[in-house]
CSV table of C-alpha atoms and ligand atoms in Angstrom, one decimal:
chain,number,residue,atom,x,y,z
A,1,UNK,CA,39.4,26.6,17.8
A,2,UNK,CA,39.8,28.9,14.6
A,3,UNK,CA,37.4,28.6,11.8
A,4,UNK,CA,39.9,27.4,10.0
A,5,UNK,CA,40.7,23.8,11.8
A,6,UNK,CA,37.4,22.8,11.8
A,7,UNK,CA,37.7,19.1,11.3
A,8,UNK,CA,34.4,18.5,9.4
A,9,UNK,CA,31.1,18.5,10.8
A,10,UNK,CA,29.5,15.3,13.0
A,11,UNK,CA,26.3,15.9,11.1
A,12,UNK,CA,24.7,14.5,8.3
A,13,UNK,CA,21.7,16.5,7.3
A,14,UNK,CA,19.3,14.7,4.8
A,15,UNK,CA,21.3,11.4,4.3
A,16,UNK,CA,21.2,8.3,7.2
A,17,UNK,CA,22.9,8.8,10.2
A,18,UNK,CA,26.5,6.6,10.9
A,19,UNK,CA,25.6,3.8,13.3
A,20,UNK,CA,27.7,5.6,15.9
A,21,UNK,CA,25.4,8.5,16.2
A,22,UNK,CA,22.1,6.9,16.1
A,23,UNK,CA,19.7,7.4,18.9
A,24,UNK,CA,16.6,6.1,20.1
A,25,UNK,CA,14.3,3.9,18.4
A,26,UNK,CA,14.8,1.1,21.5
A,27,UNK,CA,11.5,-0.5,20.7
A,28,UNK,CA,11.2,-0.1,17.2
A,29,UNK,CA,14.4,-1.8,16.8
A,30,UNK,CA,14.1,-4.3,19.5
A,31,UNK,CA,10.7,-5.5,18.1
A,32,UNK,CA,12.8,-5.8,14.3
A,33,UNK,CA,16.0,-7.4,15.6
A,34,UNK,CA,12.9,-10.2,17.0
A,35,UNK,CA,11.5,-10.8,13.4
A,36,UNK,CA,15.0,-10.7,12.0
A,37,UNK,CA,15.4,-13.7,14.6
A,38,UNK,CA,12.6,-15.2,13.1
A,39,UNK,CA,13.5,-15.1,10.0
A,40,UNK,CA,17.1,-16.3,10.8
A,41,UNK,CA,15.4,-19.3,12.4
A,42,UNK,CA,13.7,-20.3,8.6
A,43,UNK,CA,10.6,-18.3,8.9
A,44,UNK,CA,10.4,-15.6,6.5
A,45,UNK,CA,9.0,-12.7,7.8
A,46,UNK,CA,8.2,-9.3,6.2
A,47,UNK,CA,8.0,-5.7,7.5
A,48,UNK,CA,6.7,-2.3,6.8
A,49,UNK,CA,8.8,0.0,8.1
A,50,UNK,CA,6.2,3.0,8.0
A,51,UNK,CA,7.3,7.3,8.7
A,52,UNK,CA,7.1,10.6,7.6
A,53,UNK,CA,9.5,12.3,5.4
A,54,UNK,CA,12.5,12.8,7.0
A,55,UNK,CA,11.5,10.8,10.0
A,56,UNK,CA,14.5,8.4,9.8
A,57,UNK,CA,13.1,5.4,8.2
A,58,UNK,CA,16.4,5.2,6.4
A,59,UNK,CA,18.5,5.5,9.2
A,60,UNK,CA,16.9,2.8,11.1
A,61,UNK,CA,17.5,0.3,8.4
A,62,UNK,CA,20.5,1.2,7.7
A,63,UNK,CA,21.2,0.7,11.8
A,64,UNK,CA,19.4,-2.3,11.4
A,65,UNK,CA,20.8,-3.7,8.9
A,66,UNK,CA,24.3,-3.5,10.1
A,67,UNK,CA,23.4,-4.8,13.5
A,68,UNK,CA,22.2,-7.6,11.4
A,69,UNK,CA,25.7,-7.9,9.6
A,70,UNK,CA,27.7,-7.8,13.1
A,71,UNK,CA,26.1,-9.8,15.5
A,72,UNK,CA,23.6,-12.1,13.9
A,73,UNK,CA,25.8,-12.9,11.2
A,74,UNK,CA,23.2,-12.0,8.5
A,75,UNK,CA,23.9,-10.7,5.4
A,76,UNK,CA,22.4,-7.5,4.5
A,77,UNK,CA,21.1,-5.5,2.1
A,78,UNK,CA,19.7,-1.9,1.6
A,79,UNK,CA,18.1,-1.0,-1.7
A,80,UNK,CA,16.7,2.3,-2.9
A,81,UNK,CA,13.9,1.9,-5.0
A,82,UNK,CA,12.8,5.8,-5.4
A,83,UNK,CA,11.9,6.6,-8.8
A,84,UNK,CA,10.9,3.1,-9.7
A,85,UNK,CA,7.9,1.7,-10.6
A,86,UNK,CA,8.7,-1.5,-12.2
A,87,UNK,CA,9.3,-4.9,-11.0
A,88,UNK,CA,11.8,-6.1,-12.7
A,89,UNK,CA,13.8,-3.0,-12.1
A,90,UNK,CA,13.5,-3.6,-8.3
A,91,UNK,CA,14.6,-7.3,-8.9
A,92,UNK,CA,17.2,-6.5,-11.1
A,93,UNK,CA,18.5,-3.7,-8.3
A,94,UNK,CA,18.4,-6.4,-5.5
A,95,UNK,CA,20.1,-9.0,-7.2
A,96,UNK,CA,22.8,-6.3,-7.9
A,97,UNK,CA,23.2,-5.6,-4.4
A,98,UNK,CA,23.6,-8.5,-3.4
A,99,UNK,CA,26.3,-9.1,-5.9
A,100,UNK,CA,27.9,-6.1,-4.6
A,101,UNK,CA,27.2,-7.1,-0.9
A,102,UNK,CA,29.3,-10.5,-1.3
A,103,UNK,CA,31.6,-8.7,-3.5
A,104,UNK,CA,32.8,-6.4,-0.5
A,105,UNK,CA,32.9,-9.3,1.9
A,106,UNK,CA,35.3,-11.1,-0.5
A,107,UNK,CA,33.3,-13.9,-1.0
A,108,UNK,CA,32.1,-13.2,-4.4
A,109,UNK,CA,33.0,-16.2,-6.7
A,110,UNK,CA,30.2,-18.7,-5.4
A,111,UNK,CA,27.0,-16.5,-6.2
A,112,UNK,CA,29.2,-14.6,-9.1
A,113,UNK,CA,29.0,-18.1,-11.1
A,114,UNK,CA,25.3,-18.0,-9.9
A,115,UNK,CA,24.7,-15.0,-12.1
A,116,UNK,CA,27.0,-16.3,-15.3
A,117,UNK,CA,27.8,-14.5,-18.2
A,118,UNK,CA,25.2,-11.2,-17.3
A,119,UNK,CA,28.4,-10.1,-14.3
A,120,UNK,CA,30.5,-7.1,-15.2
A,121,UNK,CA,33.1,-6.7,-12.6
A,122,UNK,CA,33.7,-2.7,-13.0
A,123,UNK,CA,36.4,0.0,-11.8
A,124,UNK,CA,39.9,-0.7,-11.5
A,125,UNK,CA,40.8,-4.1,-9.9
A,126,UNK,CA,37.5,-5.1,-10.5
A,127,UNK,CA,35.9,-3.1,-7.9
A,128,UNK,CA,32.8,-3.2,-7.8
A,129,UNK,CA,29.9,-5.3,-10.2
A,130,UNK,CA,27.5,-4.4,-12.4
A,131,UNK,CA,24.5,-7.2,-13.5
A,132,UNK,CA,22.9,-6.5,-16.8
A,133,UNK,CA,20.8,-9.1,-17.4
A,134,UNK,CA,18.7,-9.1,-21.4
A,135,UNK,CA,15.5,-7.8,-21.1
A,136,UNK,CA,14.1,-11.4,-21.9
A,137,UNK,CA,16.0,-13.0,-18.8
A,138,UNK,CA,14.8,-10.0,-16.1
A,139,UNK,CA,11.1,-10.8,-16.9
A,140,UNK,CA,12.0,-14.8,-16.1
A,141,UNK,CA,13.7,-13.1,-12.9
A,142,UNK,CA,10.8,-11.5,-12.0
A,143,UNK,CA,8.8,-14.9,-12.2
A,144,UNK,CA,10.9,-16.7,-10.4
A,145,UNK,CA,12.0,-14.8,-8.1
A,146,UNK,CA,11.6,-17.6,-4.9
A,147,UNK,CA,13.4,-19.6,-6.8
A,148,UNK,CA,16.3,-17.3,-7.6
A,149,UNK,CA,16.4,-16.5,-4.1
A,150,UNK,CA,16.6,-20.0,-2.7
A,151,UNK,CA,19.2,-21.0,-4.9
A,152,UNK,CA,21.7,-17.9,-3.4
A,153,UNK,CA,20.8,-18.6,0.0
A,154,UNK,CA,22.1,-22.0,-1.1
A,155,UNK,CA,25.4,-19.8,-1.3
A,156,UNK,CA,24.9,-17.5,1.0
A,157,UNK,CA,24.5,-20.2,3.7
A,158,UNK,CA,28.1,-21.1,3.2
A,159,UNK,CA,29.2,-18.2,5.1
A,160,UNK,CA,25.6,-16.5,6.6
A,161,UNK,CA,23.2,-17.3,8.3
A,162,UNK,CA,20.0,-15.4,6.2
A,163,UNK,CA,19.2,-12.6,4.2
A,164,UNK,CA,18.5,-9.4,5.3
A,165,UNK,CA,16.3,-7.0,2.4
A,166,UNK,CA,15.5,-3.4,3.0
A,167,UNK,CA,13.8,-1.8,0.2
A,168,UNK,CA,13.5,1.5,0.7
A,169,UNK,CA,11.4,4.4,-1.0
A,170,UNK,CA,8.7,2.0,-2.5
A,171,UNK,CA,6.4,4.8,-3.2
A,172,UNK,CA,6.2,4.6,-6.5
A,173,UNK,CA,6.3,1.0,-6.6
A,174,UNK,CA,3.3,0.0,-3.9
A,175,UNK,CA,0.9,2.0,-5.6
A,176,UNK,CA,0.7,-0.5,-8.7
A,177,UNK,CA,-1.1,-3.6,-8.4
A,178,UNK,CA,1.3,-5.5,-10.4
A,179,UNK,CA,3.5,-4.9,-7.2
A,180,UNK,CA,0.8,-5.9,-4.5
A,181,UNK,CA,0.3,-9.1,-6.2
A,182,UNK,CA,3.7,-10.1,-6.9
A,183,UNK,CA,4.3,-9.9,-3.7
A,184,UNK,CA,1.3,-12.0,-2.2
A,185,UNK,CA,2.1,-14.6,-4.8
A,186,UNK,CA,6.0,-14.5,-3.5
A,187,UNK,CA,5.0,-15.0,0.1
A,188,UNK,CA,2.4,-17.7,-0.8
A,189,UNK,CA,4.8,-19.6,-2.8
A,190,UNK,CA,7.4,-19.6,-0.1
A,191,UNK,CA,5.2,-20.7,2.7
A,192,UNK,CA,4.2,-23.5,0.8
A,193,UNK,CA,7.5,-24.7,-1.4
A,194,UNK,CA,10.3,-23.4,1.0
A,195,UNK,CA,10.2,-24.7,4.6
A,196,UNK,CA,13.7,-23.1,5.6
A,197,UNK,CA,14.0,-20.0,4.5
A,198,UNK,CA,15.8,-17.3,6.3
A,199,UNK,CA,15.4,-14.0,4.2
A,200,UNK,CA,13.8,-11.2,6.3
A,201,UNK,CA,12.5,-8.2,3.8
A,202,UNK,CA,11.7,-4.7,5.2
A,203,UNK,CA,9.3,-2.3,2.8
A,204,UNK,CA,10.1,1.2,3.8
A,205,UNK,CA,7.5,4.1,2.5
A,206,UNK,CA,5.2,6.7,4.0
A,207,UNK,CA,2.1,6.3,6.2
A,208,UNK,CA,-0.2,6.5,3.4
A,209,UNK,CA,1.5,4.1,1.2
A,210,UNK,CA,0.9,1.2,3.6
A,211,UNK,CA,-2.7,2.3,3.5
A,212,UNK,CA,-2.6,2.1,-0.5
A,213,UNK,CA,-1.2,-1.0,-0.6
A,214,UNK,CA,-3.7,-2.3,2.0
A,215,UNK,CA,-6.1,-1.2,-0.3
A,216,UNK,CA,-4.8,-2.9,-3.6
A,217,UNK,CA,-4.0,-6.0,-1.8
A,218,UNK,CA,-6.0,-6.5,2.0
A,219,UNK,CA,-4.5,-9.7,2.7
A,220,UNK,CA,-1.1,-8.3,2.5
A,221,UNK,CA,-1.7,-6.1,5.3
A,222,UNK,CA,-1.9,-10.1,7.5
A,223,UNK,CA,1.3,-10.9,6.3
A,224,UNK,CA,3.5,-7.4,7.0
A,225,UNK,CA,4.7,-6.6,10.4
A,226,UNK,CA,3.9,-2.7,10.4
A,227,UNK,CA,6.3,-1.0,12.6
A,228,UNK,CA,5.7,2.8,12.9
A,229,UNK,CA,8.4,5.1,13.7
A,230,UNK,CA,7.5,8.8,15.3
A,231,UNK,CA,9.6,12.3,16.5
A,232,UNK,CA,12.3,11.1,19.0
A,233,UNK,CA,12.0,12.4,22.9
A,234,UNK,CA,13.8,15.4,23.5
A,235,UNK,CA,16.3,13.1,25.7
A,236,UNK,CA,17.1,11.5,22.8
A,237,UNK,CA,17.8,14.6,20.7
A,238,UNK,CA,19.9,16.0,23.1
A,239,UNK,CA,21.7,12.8,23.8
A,240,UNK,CA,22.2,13.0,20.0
A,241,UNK,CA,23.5,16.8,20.2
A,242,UNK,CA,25.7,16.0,22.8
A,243,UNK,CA,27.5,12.5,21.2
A,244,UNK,CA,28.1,14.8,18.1
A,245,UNK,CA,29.8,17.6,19.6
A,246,UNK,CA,31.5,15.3,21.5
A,247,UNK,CA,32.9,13.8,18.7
A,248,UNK,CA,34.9,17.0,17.4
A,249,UNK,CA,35.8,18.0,21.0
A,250,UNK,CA,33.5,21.0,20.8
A,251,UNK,CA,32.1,22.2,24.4
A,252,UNK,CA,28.3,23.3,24.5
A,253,UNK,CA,26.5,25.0,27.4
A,254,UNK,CA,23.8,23.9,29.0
A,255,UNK,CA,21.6,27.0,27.7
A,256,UNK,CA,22.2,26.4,24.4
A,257,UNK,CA,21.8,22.9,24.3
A,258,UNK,CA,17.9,23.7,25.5
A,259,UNK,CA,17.4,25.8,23.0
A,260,UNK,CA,18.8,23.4,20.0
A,261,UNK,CA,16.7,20.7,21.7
A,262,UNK,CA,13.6,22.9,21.6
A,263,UNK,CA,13.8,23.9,18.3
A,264,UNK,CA,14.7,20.7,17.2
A,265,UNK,CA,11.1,19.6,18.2
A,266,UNK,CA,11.9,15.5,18.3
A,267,UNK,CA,12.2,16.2,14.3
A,268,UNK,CA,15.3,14.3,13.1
A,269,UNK,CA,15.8,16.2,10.4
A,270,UNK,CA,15.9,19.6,12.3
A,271,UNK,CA,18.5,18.5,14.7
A,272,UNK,CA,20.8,18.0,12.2
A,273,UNK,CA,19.9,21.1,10.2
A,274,UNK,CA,20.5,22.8,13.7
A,275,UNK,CA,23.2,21.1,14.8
A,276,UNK,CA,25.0,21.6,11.7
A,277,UNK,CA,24.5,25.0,11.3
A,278,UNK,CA,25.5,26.0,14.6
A,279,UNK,CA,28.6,23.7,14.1
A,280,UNK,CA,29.7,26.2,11.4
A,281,UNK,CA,28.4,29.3,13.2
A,282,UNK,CA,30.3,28.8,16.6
A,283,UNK,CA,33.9,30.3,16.4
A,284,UNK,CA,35.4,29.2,19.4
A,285,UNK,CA,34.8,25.8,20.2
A,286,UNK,CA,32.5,26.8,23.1
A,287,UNK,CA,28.7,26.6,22.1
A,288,UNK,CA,27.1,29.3,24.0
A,289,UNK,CA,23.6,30.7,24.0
A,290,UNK,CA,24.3,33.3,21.1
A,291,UNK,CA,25.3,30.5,18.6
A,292,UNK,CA,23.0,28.2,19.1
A,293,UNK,CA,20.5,31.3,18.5
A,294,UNK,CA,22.0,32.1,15.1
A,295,UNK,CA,22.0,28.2,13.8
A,296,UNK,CA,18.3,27.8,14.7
A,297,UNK,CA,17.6,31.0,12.3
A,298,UNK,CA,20.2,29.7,9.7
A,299,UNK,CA,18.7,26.2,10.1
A,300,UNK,CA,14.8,27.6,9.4
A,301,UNK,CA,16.5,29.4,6.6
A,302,UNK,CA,17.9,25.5,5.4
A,303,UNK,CA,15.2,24.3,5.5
A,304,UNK,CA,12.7,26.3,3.9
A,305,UNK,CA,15.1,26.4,0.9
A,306,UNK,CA,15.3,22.4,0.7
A,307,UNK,CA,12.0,20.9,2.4
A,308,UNK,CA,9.2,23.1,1.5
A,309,UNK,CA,8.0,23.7,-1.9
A,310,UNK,CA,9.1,27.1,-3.0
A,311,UNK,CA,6.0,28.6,-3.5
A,312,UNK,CA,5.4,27.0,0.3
A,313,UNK,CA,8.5,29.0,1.3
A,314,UNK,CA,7.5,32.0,-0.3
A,315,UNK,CA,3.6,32.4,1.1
A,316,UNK,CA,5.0,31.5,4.8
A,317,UNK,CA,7.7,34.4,4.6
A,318,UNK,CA,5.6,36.7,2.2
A,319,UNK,CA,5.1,40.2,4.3
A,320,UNK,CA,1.7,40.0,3.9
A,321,UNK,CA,2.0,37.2,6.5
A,322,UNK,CA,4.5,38.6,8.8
A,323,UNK,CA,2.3,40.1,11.4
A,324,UNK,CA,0.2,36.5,11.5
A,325,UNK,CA,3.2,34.4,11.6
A,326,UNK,CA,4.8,36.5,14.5
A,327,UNK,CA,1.3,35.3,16.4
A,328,UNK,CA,0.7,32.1,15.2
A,329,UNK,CA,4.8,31.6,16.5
A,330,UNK,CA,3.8,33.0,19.6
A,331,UNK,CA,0.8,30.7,20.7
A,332,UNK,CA,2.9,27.6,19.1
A,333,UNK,CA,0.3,26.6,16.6
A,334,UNK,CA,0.0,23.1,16.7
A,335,UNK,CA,-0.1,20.4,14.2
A,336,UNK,CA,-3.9,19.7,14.4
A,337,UNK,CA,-5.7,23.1,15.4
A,338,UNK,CA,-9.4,24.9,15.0
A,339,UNK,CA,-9.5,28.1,13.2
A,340,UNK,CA,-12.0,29.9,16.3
A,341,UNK,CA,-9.7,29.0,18.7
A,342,UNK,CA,-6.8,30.5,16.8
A,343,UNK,CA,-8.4,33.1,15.9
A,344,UNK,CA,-9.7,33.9,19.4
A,345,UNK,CA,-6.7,35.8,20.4
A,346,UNK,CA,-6.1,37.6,17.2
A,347,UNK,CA,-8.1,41.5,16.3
A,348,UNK,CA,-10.5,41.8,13.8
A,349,UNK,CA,-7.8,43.1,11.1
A,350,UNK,CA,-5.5,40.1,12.0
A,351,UNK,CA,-8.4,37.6,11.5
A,352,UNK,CA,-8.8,38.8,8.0
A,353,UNK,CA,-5.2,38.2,7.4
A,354,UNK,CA,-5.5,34.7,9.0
A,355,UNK,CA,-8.0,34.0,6.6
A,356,UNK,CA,-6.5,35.1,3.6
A,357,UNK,CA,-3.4,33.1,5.3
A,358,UNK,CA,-5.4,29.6,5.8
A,359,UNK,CA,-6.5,29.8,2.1
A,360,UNK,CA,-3.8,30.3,0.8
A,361,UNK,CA,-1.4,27.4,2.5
A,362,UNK,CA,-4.4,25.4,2.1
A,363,UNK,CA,-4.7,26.2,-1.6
A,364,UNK,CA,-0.7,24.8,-1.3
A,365,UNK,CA,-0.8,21.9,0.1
A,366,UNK,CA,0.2,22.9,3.3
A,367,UNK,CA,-3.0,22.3,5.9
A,368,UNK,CA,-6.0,20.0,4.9
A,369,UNK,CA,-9.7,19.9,6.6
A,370,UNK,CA,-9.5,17.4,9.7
A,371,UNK,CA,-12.8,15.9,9.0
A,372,UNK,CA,-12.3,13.6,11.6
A,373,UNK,CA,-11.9,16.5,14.3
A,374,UNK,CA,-15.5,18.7,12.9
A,375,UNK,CA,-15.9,21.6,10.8
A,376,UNK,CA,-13.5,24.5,11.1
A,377,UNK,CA,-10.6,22.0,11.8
A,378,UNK,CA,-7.4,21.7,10.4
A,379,UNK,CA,-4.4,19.6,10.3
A,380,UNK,CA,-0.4,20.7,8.9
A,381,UNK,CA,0.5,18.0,6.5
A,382,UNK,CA,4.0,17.7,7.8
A,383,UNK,CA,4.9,18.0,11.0
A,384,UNK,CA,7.4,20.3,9.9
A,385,UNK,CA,5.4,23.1,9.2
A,386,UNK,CA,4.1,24.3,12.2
A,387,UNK,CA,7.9,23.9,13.4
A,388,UNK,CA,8.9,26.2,10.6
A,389,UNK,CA,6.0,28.8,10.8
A,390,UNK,CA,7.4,29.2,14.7
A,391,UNK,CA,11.0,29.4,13.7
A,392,UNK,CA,10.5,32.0,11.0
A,393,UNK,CA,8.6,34.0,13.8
A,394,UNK,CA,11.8,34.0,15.8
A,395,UNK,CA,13.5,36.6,13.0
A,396,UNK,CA,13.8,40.0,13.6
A,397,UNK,CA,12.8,41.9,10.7
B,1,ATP,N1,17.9,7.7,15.1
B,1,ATP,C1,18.6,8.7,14.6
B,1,ATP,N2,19.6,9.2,15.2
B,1,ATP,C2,20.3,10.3,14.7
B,1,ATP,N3,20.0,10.9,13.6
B,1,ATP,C3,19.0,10.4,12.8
B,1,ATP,C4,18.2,9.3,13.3
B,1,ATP,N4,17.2,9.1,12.4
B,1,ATP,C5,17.4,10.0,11.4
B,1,ATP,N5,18.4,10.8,11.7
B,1,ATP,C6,18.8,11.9,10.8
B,1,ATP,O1,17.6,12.6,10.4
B,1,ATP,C7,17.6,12.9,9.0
B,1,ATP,C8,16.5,12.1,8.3
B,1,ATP,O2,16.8,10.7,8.4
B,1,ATP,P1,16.5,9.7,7.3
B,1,ATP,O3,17.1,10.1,6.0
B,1,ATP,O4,16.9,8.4,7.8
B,1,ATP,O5,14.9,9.8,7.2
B,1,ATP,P2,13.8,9.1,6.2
B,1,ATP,O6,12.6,8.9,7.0
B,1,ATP,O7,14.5,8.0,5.5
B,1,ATP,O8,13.6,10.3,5.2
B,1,ATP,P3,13.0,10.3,3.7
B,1,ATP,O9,11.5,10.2,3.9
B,1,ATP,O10,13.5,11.6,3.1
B,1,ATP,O11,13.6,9.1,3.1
B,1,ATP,C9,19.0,12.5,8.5
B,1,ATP,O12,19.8,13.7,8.5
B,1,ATP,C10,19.5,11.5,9.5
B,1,ATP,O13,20.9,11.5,9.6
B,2,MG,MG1,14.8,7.6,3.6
């Protein structure tokens, strides 16, 4: 294969994976496909679908969601709320959704007279649909939102069998109380007023936004389902790695398929940086050993320039550093660690460096005190730093 007839790349760095390319995640989804079931059945059930950045919380809604569509005849929804903080912004956008949903399944006319006057149909042919409801009318929205929602499933029933509602990057919005109690007072009045009502709703955010909203609202936490989601196995990665290649008819030898997989560390996100940038690298169609070498270092390159904070990026590759990061790569820091036992294998010059080092990615952001594991312990933030710290190391200078 010639550079030139490359027929696009299989992967998808930093946006959800196509449902033909996701792996793993047999338990997380099988336990969400049973409260989707639920919820089908009349019981509305609600989720937090809990990860780290980059993790592939979107991806497994997104999977989720169109398993929903195909085989449980659901109809589903995926909203991104990042950025906003307001209710009736996060109504507004999943009312338009689902405008939009039923508009791209053709069966748009029922719920469109639902919605009245405030329906734009946009684009040519009247595309898609825009919903710009006054001001005055979003607030009643808000209020009544169980209501609004009952009367479309009135609708939607026609042709579905129950909602499906992923709302996805509510970090901004679980932090305010407003939110918290909205959404008690929503479930309450459902489970009192509603007995059939088949709409499941999924909350997607980080860890600690599950704990904040536990926090502003503790008998929340009874009513969510928190499912957590974690690094993938490195079966699963290289199943991944292999489906993809697959898919443009590229070949990949064994040794270079270890290596991806072992740099990839279970991180979602690094598999596709790697895979990608090896994808480009390789001129041959044959992924051997050297490649797969130069897309892990182009790939550590990626993703210091778009995941880590630029003054992140700049400390961890700062000269200063270079002799520590070449050791802390070679004894694989981990993500939790203790300074003496790190600093055990270094010399006395190298521990001042180390020092200096801790301070300063401390000072960042980078590591915080891991109270729970005693003095002079420490714990990476992200996952992806320790990752990155031993991929840098790998450069030749
Ligand atoms: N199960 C999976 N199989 C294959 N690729 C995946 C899987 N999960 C995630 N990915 C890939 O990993 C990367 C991150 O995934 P995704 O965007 O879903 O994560 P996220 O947790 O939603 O991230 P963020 O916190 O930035 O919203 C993307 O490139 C995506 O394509
Ligand atoms: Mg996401």
């Amino acid at each position: 294969m010639s550079l030139n007839s490359k027929e696009g790349s299989p992967f998808t760095p930093g946006s959800p994976v196509p449902v033909e390319l996701f792996v793993g995640r047999t338990k997380q989804v099988g336990e969400l496909i049973r409260y989707v079931e639920q919820a089908k059945s009349g019981k509305q059930e609600n989720a937090f679908l809990a990860g780290e950045r980059g993790i592939g919380k979107s991806s497994l809604a997104a999977f989720l969601r169109y398993y929903a569509a195909t085989k449980m005849n659901i109809l589903g929804i995926h909203v991104f709320l990042g950025g906003i903080s307001t209710l009736k912004l996060t109504v507004h956008h999943v009312l338009e959704e689902i405008l939009k949903e039923t508009k791209r399944e053709g069966w748009f006319q029922d719920i469109a007279r639902f919605f009245g006057k405030y329906i734009k149909e946009i684009g040519l042919f009247g595309i898609s649909v825009s919903f710009n409801p006054p001001e005055a009318d979003l607030k009643e929205l808000v209020r009544q939102f169980p209501e609004i929602l009952n009367n479309l499933l009135k609708d939607i029933r026609k042709k579905r069998d129950g909602l499906f509602i992923a709302l996805d990057d509510i970090n901004g919005l679980v932090g305010e109380r407003e939110f918290a109690d909205w959404y008690k007072s929503f479930v309450d009045e459902i489970a009192t007023h509603y007995k059939d009502f088949p709409v499941f709703i999924m909350l997607i955010g980080l860890p600690e936004k599950r704990d904040a909203l536990s926090k502003l609202q503790p008998s929340l936490m009874r009513i969510f389902r928190v499912v957590e989601i974690e690094k993938l196995s490195d079966h699963e990665v290289r199943e991944f790695l292999v489906r993809a290649y697959r898919r443009v008819s590229m070949k990949i030898r064994a040794k270079a398929i270890d290596l991806m997989v072992k740099y990839s560390s279970g991180l979602p996100l690094l598999m596709h940086e790697i895979g990608d940038a090896t994808y480009w690298i390789d001129q041959d169609g044959l992924i051997d050993r050297e490649d797969a070498i130069q897309g892990v270092l182009t790939a550590a390159e990626k993703v210091g320039q778009k995941y880590l904070d630029p003054k992140v990026y700049r400390a961890i590759r700062s000269p200063r550093y270079r002799s520590i990061l070449r050791k802390l790569g070679k004894m694989r820091i981990s993500r939790s660690f203790r300074k003496k036992e790190v600093e055990a294998k270094l010399s006395e010059e190298e521990k001042k460096v180390f020092h200096n080092f801790l301070k300063r990615i401390k000072e960042l952001g980078v590591i915080e005190s891991d109270f729970e594991a005693g003095r002079g312990a420490y714990r990476f933030v992200n996952e992806i730093y320790p990752i990155y710290i031993w991929m840098e190391s790998e450069r030749k200078v």
